[in-house]
PDB file of C-alpha atoms in Angstrom:
ATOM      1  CA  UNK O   5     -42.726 102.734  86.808  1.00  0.00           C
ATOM      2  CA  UNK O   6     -40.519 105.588  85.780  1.00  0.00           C
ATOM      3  CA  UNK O   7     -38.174 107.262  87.139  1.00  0.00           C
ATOM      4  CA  UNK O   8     -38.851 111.426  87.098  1.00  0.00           C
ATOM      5  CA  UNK O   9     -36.329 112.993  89.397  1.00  0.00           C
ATOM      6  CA  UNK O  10     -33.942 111.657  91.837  1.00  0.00           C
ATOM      7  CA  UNK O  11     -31.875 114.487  93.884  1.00  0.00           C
ATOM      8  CA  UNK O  12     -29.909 113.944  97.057  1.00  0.00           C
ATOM      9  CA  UNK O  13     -31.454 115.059  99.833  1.00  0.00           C
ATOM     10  CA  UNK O  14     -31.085 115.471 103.818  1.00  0.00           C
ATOM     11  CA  UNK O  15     -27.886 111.941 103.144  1.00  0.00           C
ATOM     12  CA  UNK O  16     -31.087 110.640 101.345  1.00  0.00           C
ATOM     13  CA  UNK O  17     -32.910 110.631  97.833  1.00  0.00           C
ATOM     14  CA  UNK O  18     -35.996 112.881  97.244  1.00  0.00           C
ATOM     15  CA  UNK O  19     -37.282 110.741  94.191  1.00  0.00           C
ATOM     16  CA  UNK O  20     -40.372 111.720  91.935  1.00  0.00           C
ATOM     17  CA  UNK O  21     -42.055 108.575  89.752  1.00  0.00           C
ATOM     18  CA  UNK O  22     -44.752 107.995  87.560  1.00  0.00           C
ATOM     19  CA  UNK O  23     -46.659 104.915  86.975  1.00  0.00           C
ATOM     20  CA  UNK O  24     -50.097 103.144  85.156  1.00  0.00           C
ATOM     21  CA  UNK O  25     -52.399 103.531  87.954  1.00  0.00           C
ATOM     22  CA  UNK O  26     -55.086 100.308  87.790  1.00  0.00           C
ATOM     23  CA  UNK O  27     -57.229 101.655  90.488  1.00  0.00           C
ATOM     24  CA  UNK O  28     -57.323 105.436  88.338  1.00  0.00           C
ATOM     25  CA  UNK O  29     -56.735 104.001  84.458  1.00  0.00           C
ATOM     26  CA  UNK O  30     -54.691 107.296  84.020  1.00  0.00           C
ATOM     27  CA  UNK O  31     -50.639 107.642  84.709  1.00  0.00           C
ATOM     28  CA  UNK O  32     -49.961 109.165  88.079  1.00  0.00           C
ATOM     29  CA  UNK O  33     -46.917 110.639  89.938  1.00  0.00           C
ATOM     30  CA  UNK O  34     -46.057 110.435  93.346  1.00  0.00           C
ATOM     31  CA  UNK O  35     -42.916 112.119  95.772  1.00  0.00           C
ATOM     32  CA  UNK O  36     -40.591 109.571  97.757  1.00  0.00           C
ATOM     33  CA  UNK O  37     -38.370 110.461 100.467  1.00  0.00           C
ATOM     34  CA  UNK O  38     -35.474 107.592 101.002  1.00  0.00           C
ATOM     35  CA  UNK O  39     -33.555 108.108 104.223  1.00  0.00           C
ATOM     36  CA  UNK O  40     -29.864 107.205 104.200  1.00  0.00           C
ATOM     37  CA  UNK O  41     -30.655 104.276 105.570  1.00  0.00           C
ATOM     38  CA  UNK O  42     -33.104 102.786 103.260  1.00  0.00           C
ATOM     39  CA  UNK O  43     -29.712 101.733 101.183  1.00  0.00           C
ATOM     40  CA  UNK O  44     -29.381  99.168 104.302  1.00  0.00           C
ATOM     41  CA  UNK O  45     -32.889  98.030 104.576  1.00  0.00           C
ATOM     42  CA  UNK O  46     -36.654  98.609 104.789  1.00  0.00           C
ATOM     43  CA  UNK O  47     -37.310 101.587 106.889  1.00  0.00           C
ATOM     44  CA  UNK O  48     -40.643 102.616 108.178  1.00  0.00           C
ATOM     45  CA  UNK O  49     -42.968 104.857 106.073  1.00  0.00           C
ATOM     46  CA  UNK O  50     -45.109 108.176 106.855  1.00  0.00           C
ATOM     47  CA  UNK O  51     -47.251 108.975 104.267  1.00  0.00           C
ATOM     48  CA  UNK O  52     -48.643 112.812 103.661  1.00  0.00           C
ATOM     49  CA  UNK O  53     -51.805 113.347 102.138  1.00  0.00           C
ATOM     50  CA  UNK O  54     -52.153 116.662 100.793  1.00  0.00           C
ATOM     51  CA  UNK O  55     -55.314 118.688 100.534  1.00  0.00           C
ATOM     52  CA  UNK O  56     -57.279 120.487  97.847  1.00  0.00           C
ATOM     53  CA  UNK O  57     -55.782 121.916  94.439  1.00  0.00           C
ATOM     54  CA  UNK O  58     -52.372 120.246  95.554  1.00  0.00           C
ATOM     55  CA  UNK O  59     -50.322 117.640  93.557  1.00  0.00           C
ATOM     56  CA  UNK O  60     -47.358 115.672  94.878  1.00  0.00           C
ATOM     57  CA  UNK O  61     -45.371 118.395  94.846  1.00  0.00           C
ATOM     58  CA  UNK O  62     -46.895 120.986  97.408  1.00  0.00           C
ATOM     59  CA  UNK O  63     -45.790 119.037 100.656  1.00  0.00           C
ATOM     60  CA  UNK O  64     -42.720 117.547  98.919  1.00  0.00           C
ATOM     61  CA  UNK O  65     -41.553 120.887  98.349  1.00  0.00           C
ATOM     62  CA  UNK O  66     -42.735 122.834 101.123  1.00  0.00           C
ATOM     63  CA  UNK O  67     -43.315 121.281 103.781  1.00  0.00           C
ATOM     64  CA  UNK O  68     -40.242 121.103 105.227  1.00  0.00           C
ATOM     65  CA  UNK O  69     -40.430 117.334 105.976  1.00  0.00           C
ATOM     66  CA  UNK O  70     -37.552 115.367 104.357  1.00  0.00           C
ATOM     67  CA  UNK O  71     -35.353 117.277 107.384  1.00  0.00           C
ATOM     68  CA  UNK O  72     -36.884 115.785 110.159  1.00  0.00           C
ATOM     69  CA  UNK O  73     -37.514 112.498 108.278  1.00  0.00           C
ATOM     70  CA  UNK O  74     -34.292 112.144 107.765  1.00  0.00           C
ATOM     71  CA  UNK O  75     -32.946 112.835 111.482  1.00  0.00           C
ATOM     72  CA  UNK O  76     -35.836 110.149 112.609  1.00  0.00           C
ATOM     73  CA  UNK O  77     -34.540 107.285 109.662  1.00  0.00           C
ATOM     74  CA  UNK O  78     -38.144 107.970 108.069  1.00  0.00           C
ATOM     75  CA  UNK O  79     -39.324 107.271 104.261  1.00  0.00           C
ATOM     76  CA  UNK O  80     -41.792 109.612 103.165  1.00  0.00           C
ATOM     77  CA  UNK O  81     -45.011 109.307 100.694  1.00  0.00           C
ATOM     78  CA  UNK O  82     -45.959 111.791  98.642  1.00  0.00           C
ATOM     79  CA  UNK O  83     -49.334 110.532  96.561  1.00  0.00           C
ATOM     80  CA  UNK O  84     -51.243 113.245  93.900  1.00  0.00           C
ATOM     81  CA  UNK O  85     -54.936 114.236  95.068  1.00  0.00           C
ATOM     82  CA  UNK O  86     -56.530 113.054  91.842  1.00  0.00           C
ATOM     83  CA  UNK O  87     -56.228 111.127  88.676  1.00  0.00           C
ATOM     84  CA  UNK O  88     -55.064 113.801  85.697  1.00  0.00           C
ATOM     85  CA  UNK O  89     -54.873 113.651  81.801  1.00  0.00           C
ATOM     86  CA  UNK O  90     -57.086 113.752  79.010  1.00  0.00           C
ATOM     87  CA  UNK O  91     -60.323 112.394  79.237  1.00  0.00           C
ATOM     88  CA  UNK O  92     -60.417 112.801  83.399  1.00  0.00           C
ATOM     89  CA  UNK O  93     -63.540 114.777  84.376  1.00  0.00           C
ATOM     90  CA  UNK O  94     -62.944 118.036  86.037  1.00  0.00           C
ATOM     91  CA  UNK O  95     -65.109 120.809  87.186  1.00  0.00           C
ATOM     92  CA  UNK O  96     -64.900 124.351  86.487  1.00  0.00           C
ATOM     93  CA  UNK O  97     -64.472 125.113  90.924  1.00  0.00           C
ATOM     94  CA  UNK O  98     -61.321 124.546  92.587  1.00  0.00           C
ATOM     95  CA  UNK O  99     -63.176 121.943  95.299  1.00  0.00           C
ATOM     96  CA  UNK O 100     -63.532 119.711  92.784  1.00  0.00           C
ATOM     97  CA  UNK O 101     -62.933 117.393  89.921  1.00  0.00           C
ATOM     98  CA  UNK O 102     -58.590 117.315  89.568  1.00  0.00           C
ATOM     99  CA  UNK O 103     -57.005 118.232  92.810  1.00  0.00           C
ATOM    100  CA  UNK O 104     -60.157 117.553  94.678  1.00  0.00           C
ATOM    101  CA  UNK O 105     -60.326 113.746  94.713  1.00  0.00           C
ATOM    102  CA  UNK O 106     -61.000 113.765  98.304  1.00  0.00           C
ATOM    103  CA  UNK O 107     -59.416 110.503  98.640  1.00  0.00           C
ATOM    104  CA  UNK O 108     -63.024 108.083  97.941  1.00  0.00           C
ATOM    105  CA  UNK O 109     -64.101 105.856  95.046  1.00  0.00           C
ATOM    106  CA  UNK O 110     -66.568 107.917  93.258  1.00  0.00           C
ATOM    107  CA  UNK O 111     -69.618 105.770  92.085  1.00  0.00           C
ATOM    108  CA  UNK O 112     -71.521 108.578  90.001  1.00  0.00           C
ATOM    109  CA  UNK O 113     -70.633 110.009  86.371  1.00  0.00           C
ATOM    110  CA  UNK O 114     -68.615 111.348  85.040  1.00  0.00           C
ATOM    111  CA  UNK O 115     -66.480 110.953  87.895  1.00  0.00           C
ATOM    112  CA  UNK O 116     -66.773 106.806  88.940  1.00  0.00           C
ATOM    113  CA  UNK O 117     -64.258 106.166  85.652  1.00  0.00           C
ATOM    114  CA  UNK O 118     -61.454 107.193  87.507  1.00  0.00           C
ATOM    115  CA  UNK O 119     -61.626 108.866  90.805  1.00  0.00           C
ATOM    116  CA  UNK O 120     -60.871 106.162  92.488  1.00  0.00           C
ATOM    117  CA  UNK O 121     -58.344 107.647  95.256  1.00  0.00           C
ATOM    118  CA  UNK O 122     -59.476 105.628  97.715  1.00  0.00           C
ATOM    119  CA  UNK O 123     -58.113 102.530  95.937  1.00  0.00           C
ATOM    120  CA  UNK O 124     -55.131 104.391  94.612  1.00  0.00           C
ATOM    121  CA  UNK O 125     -53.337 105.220  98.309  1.00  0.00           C
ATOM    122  CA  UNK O 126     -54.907 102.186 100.232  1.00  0.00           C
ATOM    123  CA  UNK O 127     -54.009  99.465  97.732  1.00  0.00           C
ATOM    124  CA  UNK O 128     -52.504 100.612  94.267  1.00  0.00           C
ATOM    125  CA  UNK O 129     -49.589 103.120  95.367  1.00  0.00           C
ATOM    126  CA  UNK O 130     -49.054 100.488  98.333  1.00  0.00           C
ATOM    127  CA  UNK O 131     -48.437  97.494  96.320  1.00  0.00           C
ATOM    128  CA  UNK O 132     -46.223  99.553  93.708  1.00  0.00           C
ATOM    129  CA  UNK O 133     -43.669 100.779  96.839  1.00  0.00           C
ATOM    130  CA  UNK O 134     -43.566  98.100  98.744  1.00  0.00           C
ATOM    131  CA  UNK O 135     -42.405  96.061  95.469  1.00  0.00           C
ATOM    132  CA  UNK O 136     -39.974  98.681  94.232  1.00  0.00           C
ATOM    133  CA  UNK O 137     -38.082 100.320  97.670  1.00  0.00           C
ATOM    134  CA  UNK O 138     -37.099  99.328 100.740  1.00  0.00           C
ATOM    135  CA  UNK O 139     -39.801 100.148 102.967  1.00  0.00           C
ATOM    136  CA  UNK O 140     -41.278  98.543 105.867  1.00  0.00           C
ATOM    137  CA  UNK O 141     -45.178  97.409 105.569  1.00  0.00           C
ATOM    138  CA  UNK O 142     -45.498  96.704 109.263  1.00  0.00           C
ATOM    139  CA  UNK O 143     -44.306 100.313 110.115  1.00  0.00           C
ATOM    140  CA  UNK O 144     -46.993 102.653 108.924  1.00  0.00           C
ATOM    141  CA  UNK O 145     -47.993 105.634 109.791  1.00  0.00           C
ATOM    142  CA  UNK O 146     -50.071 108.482 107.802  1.00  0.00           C
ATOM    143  CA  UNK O 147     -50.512 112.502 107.916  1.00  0.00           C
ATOM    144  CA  UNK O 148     -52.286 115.143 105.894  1.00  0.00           C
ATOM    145  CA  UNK O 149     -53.544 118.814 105.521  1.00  0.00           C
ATOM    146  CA  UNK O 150     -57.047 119.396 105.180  1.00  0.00           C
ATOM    147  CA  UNK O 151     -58.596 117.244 102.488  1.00  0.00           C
ATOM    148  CA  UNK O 152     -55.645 115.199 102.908  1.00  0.00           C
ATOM    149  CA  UNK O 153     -56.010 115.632 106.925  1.00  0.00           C
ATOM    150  CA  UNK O 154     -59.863 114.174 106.054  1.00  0.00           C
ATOM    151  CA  UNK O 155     -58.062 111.339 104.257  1.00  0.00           C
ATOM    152  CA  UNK O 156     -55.710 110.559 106.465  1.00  0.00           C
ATOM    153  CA  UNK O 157     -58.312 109.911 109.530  1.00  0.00           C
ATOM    154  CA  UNK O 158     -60.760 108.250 107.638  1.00  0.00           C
ATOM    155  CA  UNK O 159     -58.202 106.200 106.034  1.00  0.00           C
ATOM    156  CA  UNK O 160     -56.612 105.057 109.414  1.00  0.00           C
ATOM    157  CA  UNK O 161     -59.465 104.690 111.174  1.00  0.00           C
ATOM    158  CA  UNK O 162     -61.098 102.254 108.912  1.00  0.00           C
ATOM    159  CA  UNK O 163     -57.713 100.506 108.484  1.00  0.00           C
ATOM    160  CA  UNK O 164     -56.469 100.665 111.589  1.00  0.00           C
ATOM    161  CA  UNK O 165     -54.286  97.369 111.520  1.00  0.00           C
ATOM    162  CA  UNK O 166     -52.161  98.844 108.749  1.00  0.00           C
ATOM    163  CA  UNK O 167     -51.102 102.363 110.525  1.00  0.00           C
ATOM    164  CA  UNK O 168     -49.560 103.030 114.177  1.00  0.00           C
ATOM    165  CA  UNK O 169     -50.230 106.654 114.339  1.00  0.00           C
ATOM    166  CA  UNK O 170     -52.062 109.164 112.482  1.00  0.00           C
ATOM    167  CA  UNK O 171     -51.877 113.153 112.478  1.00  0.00           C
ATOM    168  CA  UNK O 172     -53.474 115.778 110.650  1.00  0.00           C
ATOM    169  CA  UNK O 173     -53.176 119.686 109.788  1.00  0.00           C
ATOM    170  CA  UNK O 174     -56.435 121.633 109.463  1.00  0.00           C
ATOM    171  CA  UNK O 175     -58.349 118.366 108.581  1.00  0.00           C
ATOM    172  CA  UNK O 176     -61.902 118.906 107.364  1.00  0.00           C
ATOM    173  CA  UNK O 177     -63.527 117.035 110.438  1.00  0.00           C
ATOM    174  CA  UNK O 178     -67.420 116.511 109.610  1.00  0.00           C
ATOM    175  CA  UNK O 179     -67.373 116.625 105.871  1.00  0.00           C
ATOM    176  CA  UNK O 180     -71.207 115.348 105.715  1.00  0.00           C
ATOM    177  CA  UNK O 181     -72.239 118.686 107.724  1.00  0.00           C
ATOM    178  CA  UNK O 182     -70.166 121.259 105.952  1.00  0.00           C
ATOM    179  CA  UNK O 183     -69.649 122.937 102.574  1.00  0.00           C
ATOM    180  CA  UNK O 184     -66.220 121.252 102.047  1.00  0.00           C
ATOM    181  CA  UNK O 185     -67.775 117.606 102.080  1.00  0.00           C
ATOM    182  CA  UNK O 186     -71.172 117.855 100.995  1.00  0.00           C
ATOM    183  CA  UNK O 187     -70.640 119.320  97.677  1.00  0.00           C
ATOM    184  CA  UNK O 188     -67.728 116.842  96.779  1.00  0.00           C
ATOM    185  CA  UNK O 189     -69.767 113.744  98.610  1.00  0.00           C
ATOM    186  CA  UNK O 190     -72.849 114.133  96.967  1.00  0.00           C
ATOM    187  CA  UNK O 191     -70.817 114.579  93.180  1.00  0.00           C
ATOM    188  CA  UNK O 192     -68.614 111.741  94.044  1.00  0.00           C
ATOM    189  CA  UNK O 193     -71.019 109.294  96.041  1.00  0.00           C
ATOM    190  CA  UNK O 194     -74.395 110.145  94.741  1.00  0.00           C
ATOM    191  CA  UNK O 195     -77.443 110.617  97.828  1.00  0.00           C
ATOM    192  CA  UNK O 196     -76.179 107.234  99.600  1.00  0.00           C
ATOM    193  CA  UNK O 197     -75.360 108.628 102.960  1.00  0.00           C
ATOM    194  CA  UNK O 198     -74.254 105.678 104.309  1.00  0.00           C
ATOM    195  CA  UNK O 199     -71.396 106.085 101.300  1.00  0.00           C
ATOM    196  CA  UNK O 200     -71.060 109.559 102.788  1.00  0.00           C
ATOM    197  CA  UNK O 201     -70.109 108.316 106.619  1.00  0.00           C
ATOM    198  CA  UNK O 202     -67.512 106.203 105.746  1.00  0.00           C
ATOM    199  CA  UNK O 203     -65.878 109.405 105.081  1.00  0.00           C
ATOM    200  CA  UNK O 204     -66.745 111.298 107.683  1.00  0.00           C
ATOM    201  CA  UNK O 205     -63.547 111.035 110.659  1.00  0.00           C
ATOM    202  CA  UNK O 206     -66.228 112.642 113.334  1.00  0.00           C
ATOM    203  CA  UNK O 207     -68.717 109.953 112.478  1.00  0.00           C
ATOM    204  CA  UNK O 208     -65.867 107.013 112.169  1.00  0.00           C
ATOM    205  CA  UNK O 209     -64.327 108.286 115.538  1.00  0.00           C
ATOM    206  CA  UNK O 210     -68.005 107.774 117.006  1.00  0.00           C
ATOM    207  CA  UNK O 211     -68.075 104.221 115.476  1.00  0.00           C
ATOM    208  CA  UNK O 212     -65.170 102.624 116.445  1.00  0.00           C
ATOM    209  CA  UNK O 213     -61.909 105.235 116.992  1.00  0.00           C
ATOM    210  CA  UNK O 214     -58.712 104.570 116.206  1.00  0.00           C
ATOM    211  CA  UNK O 215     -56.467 102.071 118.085  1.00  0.00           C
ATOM    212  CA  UNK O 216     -53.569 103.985 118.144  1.00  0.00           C
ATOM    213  CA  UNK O 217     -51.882 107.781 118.857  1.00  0.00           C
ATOM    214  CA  UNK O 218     -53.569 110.874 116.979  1.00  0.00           C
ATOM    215  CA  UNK O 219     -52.108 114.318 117.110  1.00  0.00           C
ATOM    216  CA  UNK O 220     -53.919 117.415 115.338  1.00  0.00           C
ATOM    217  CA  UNK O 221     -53.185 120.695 114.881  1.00  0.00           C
ATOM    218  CA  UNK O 222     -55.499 123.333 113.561  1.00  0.00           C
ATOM    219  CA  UNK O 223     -54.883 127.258 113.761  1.00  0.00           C
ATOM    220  CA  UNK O 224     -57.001 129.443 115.571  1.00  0.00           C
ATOM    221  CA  UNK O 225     -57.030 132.359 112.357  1.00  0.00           C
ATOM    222  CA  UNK O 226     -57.536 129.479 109.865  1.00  0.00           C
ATOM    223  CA  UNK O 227     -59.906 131.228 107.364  1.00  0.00           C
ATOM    224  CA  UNK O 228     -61.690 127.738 106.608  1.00  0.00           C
ATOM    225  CA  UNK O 229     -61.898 127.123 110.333  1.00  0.00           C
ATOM    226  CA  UNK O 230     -66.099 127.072 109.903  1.00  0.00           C
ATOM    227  CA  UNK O 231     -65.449 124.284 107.054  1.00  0.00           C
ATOM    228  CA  UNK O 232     -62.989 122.368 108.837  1.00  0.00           C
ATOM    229  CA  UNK O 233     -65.288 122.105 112.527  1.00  0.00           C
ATOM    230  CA  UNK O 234     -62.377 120.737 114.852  1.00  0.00           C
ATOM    231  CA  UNK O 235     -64.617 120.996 117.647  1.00  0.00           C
ATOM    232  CA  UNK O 236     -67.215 118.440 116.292  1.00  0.00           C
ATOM    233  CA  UNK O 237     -63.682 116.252 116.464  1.00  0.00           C
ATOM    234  CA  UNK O 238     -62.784 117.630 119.692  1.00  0.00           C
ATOM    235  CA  UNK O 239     -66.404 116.492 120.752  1.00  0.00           C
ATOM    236  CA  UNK O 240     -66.402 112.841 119.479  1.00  0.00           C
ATOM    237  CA  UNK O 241     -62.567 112.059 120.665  1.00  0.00           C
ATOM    238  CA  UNK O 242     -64.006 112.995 123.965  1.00  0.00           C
ATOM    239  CA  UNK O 243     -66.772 111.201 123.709  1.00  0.00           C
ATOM    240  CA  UNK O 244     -64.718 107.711 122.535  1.00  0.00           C
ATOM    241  CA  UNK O 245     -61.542 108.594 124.886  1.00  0.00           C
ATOM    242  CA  UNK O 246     -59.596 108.097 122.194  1.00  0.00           C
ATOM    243  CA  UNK O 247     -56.092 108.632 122.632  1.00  0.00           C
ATOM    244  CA  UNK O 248     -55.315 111.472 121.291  1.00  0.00           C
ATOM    245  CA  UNK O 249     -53.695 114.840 121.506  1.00  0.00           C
ATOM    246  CA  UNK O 250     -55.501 117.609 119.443  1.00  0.00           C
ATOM    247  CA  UNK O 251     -54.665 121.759 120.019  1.00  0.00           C
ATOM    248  CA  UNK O 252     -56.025 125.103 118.595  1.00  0.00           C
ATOM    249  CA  UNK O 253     -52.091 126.807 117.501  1.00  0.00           C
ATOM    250  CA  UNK O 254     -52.877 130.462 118.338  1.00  0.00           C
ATOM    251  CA  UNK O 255     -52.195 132.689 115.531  1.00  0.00           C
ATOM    252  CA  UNK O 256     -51.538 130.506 112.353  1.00  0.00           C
ATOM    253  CA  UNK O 257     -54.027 129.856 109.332  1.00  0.00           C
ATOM    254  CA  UNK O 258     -54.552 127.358 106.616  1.00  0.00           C
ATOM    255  CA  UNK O 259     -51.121 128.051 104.830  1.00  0.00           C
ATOM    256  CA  UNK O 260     -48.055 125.538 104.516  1.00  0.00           C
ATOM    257  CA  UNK O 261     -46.394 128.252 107.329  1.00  0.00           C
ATOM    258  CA  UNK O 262     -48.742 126.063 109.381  1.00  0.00           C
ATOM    259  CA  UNK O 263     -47.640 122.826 108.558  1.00  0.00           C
ATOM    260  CA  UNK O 264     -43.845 123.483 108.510  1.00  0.00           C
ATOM    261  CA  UNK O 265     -43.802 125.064 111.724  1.00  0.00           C
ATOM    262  CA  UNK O 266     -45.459 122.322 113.094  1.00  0.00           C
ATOM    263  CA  UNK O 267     -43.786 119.331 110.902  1.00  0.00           C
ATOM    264  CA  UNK O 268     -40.923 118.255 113.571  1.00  0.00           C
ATOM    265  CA  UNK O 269     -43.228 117.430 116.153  1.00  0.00           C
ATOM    266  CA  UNK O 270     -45.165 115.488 113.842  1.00  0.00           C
ATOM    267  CA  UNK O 271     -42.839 113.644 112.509  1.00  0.00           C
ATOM    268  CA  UNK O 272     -41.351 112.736 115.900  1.00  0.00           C
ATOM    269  CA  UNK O 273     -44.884 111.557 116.873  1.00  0.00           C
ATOM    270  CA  UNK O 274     -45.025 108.947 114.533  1.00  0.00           C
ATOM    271  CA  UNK O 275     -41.628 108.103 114.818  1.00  0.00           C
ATOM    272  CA  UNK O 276     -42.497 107.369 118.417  1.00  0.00           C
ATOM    273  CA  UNK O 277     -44.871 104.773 117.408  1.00  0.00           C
ATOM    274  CA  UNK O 278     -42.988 103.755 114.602  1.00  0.00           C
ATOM    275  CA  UNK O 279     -39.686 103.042 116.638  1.00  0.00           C
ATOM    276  CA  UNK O 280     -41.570 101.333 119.055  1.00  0.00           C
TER     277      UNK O 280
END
């Protein structure tokens, strides 16, 4: 691992790294909030997944987190949305190839060599923290916006022993019924649908929910809205009375405006079940 930037931050360190990914086979670089009081012992951990065309550095630098993290005694996880570097496959669209990983092990060419995101924020990034910083495994929680708000439910809902909470920002809810899913899906995982569902947070919250808090947040002039269908969410958290909190914020889009103005609350919600 290697150390890219350290600056103080908030009484804590905003640190940027890069590291040999095994689950990838390419280098990647990842954002880490350290509270203050990291320097006394392992604190608990929120990790942000961020959506489509980001890198590490969209949330770390926008999203207004490290403030709130900081106030709450919070580390904070920035992972990239794709493997990078020569010889990665990419795609000519902005939906897929780098920056569009959409956080799954790809099985088809030319993509199953190294989009392996799935892999890289479940078990690879994991391993590497928990080894290098004082964080706390047994306090997880995890966030995104959209593809990363995808990643983030799918991810906690299939590991739900590993995460107390989850949230998401305009997550892309039904990814095998909509543009933003299909497309990358059927690159990615080839014509397996059952592949596909494992990915799909409306289909996963049918199966078997998540035993734990969820808060989401979508705006009601998000110009992906039709893409993102929270109501087919709305629909199957119903339907499982999951517990849950999920609202329609009147007047904001798909933009990191969004997410900052709604980042506090977040980040209290999972300190809530992180403190607890």
């Amino acid at each position: 691992m290697k150390t890219v930037s350290e600056n103080a931050c908030f009484g804590g360190v905003q640190g940027v790294y890069s590291h040999a990914s095994r689950a990838t086979g390419t280098d990647m670089t990842f954002g880490l909030f350290l509270p203050e009081e990291a320097r006394d012992g392992p604190v608990p951990v929120l990790w942000y997944l961020s959506g489509l065309t980001c890198t590490h550095e969209n949330a770390m630098t926008k999203a207004g987190a490290q403030a709130w993290a900081s106030e709450q005694g919070l580390a904070l996880v920035f992972p990239d949305t794709s493997p990078r570097g020569e010889g990665v496959a990419d795609d000519e669209a902005y939906d897929l190839g780098k920056g569009a990983g959409f956080y799954v092990n790809a099985t088809e060419q030319p993509w199953s060599q190294h989009y392996r995101m799935w892999n890289y924020v479940t078990e690879d990034l994991p391993a590497l923290l928990f080894e290098n910083f004082a964080l706390d495994p047994e306090r997880q929680a995890i966030t995104g916006h959209s593809m990363g708000g995808h990643g983030a439910l799918t991810i906690a809902m299939t590991l739900p022993e590993r995460f107390r909470s989850v949230s998401a920002f305009s997550p892309i809810c039904h990814p095998t019924a909509s543009d933003w899913g299909q497309k990358q899906l059927g690159a990615y995982l080839g014509d397996d649908q059952d592949a596909w569902d494992a990915h799909d947070s409306v289909l996963l919250m049918r199966e078997r929910g998540f035993d734990g808090p969820m808060l989401v947040d979508t705006g009601t002039k998000d110009q992906f809205i039709d893409l993102l269908m929270p109501e087919t969410l709305m629909q199957a958290v119903g339907q499982a009375r999951q517990q849950s909190v999920i609202r329609m914020q009147p007047g904001y889009d798909h933009s990191y405006f969004f997410v900052s103005s709604f980042m506090e609350e977040h980040v209290a919600f999972h300190a809530e079940a992180l403190y607890a």
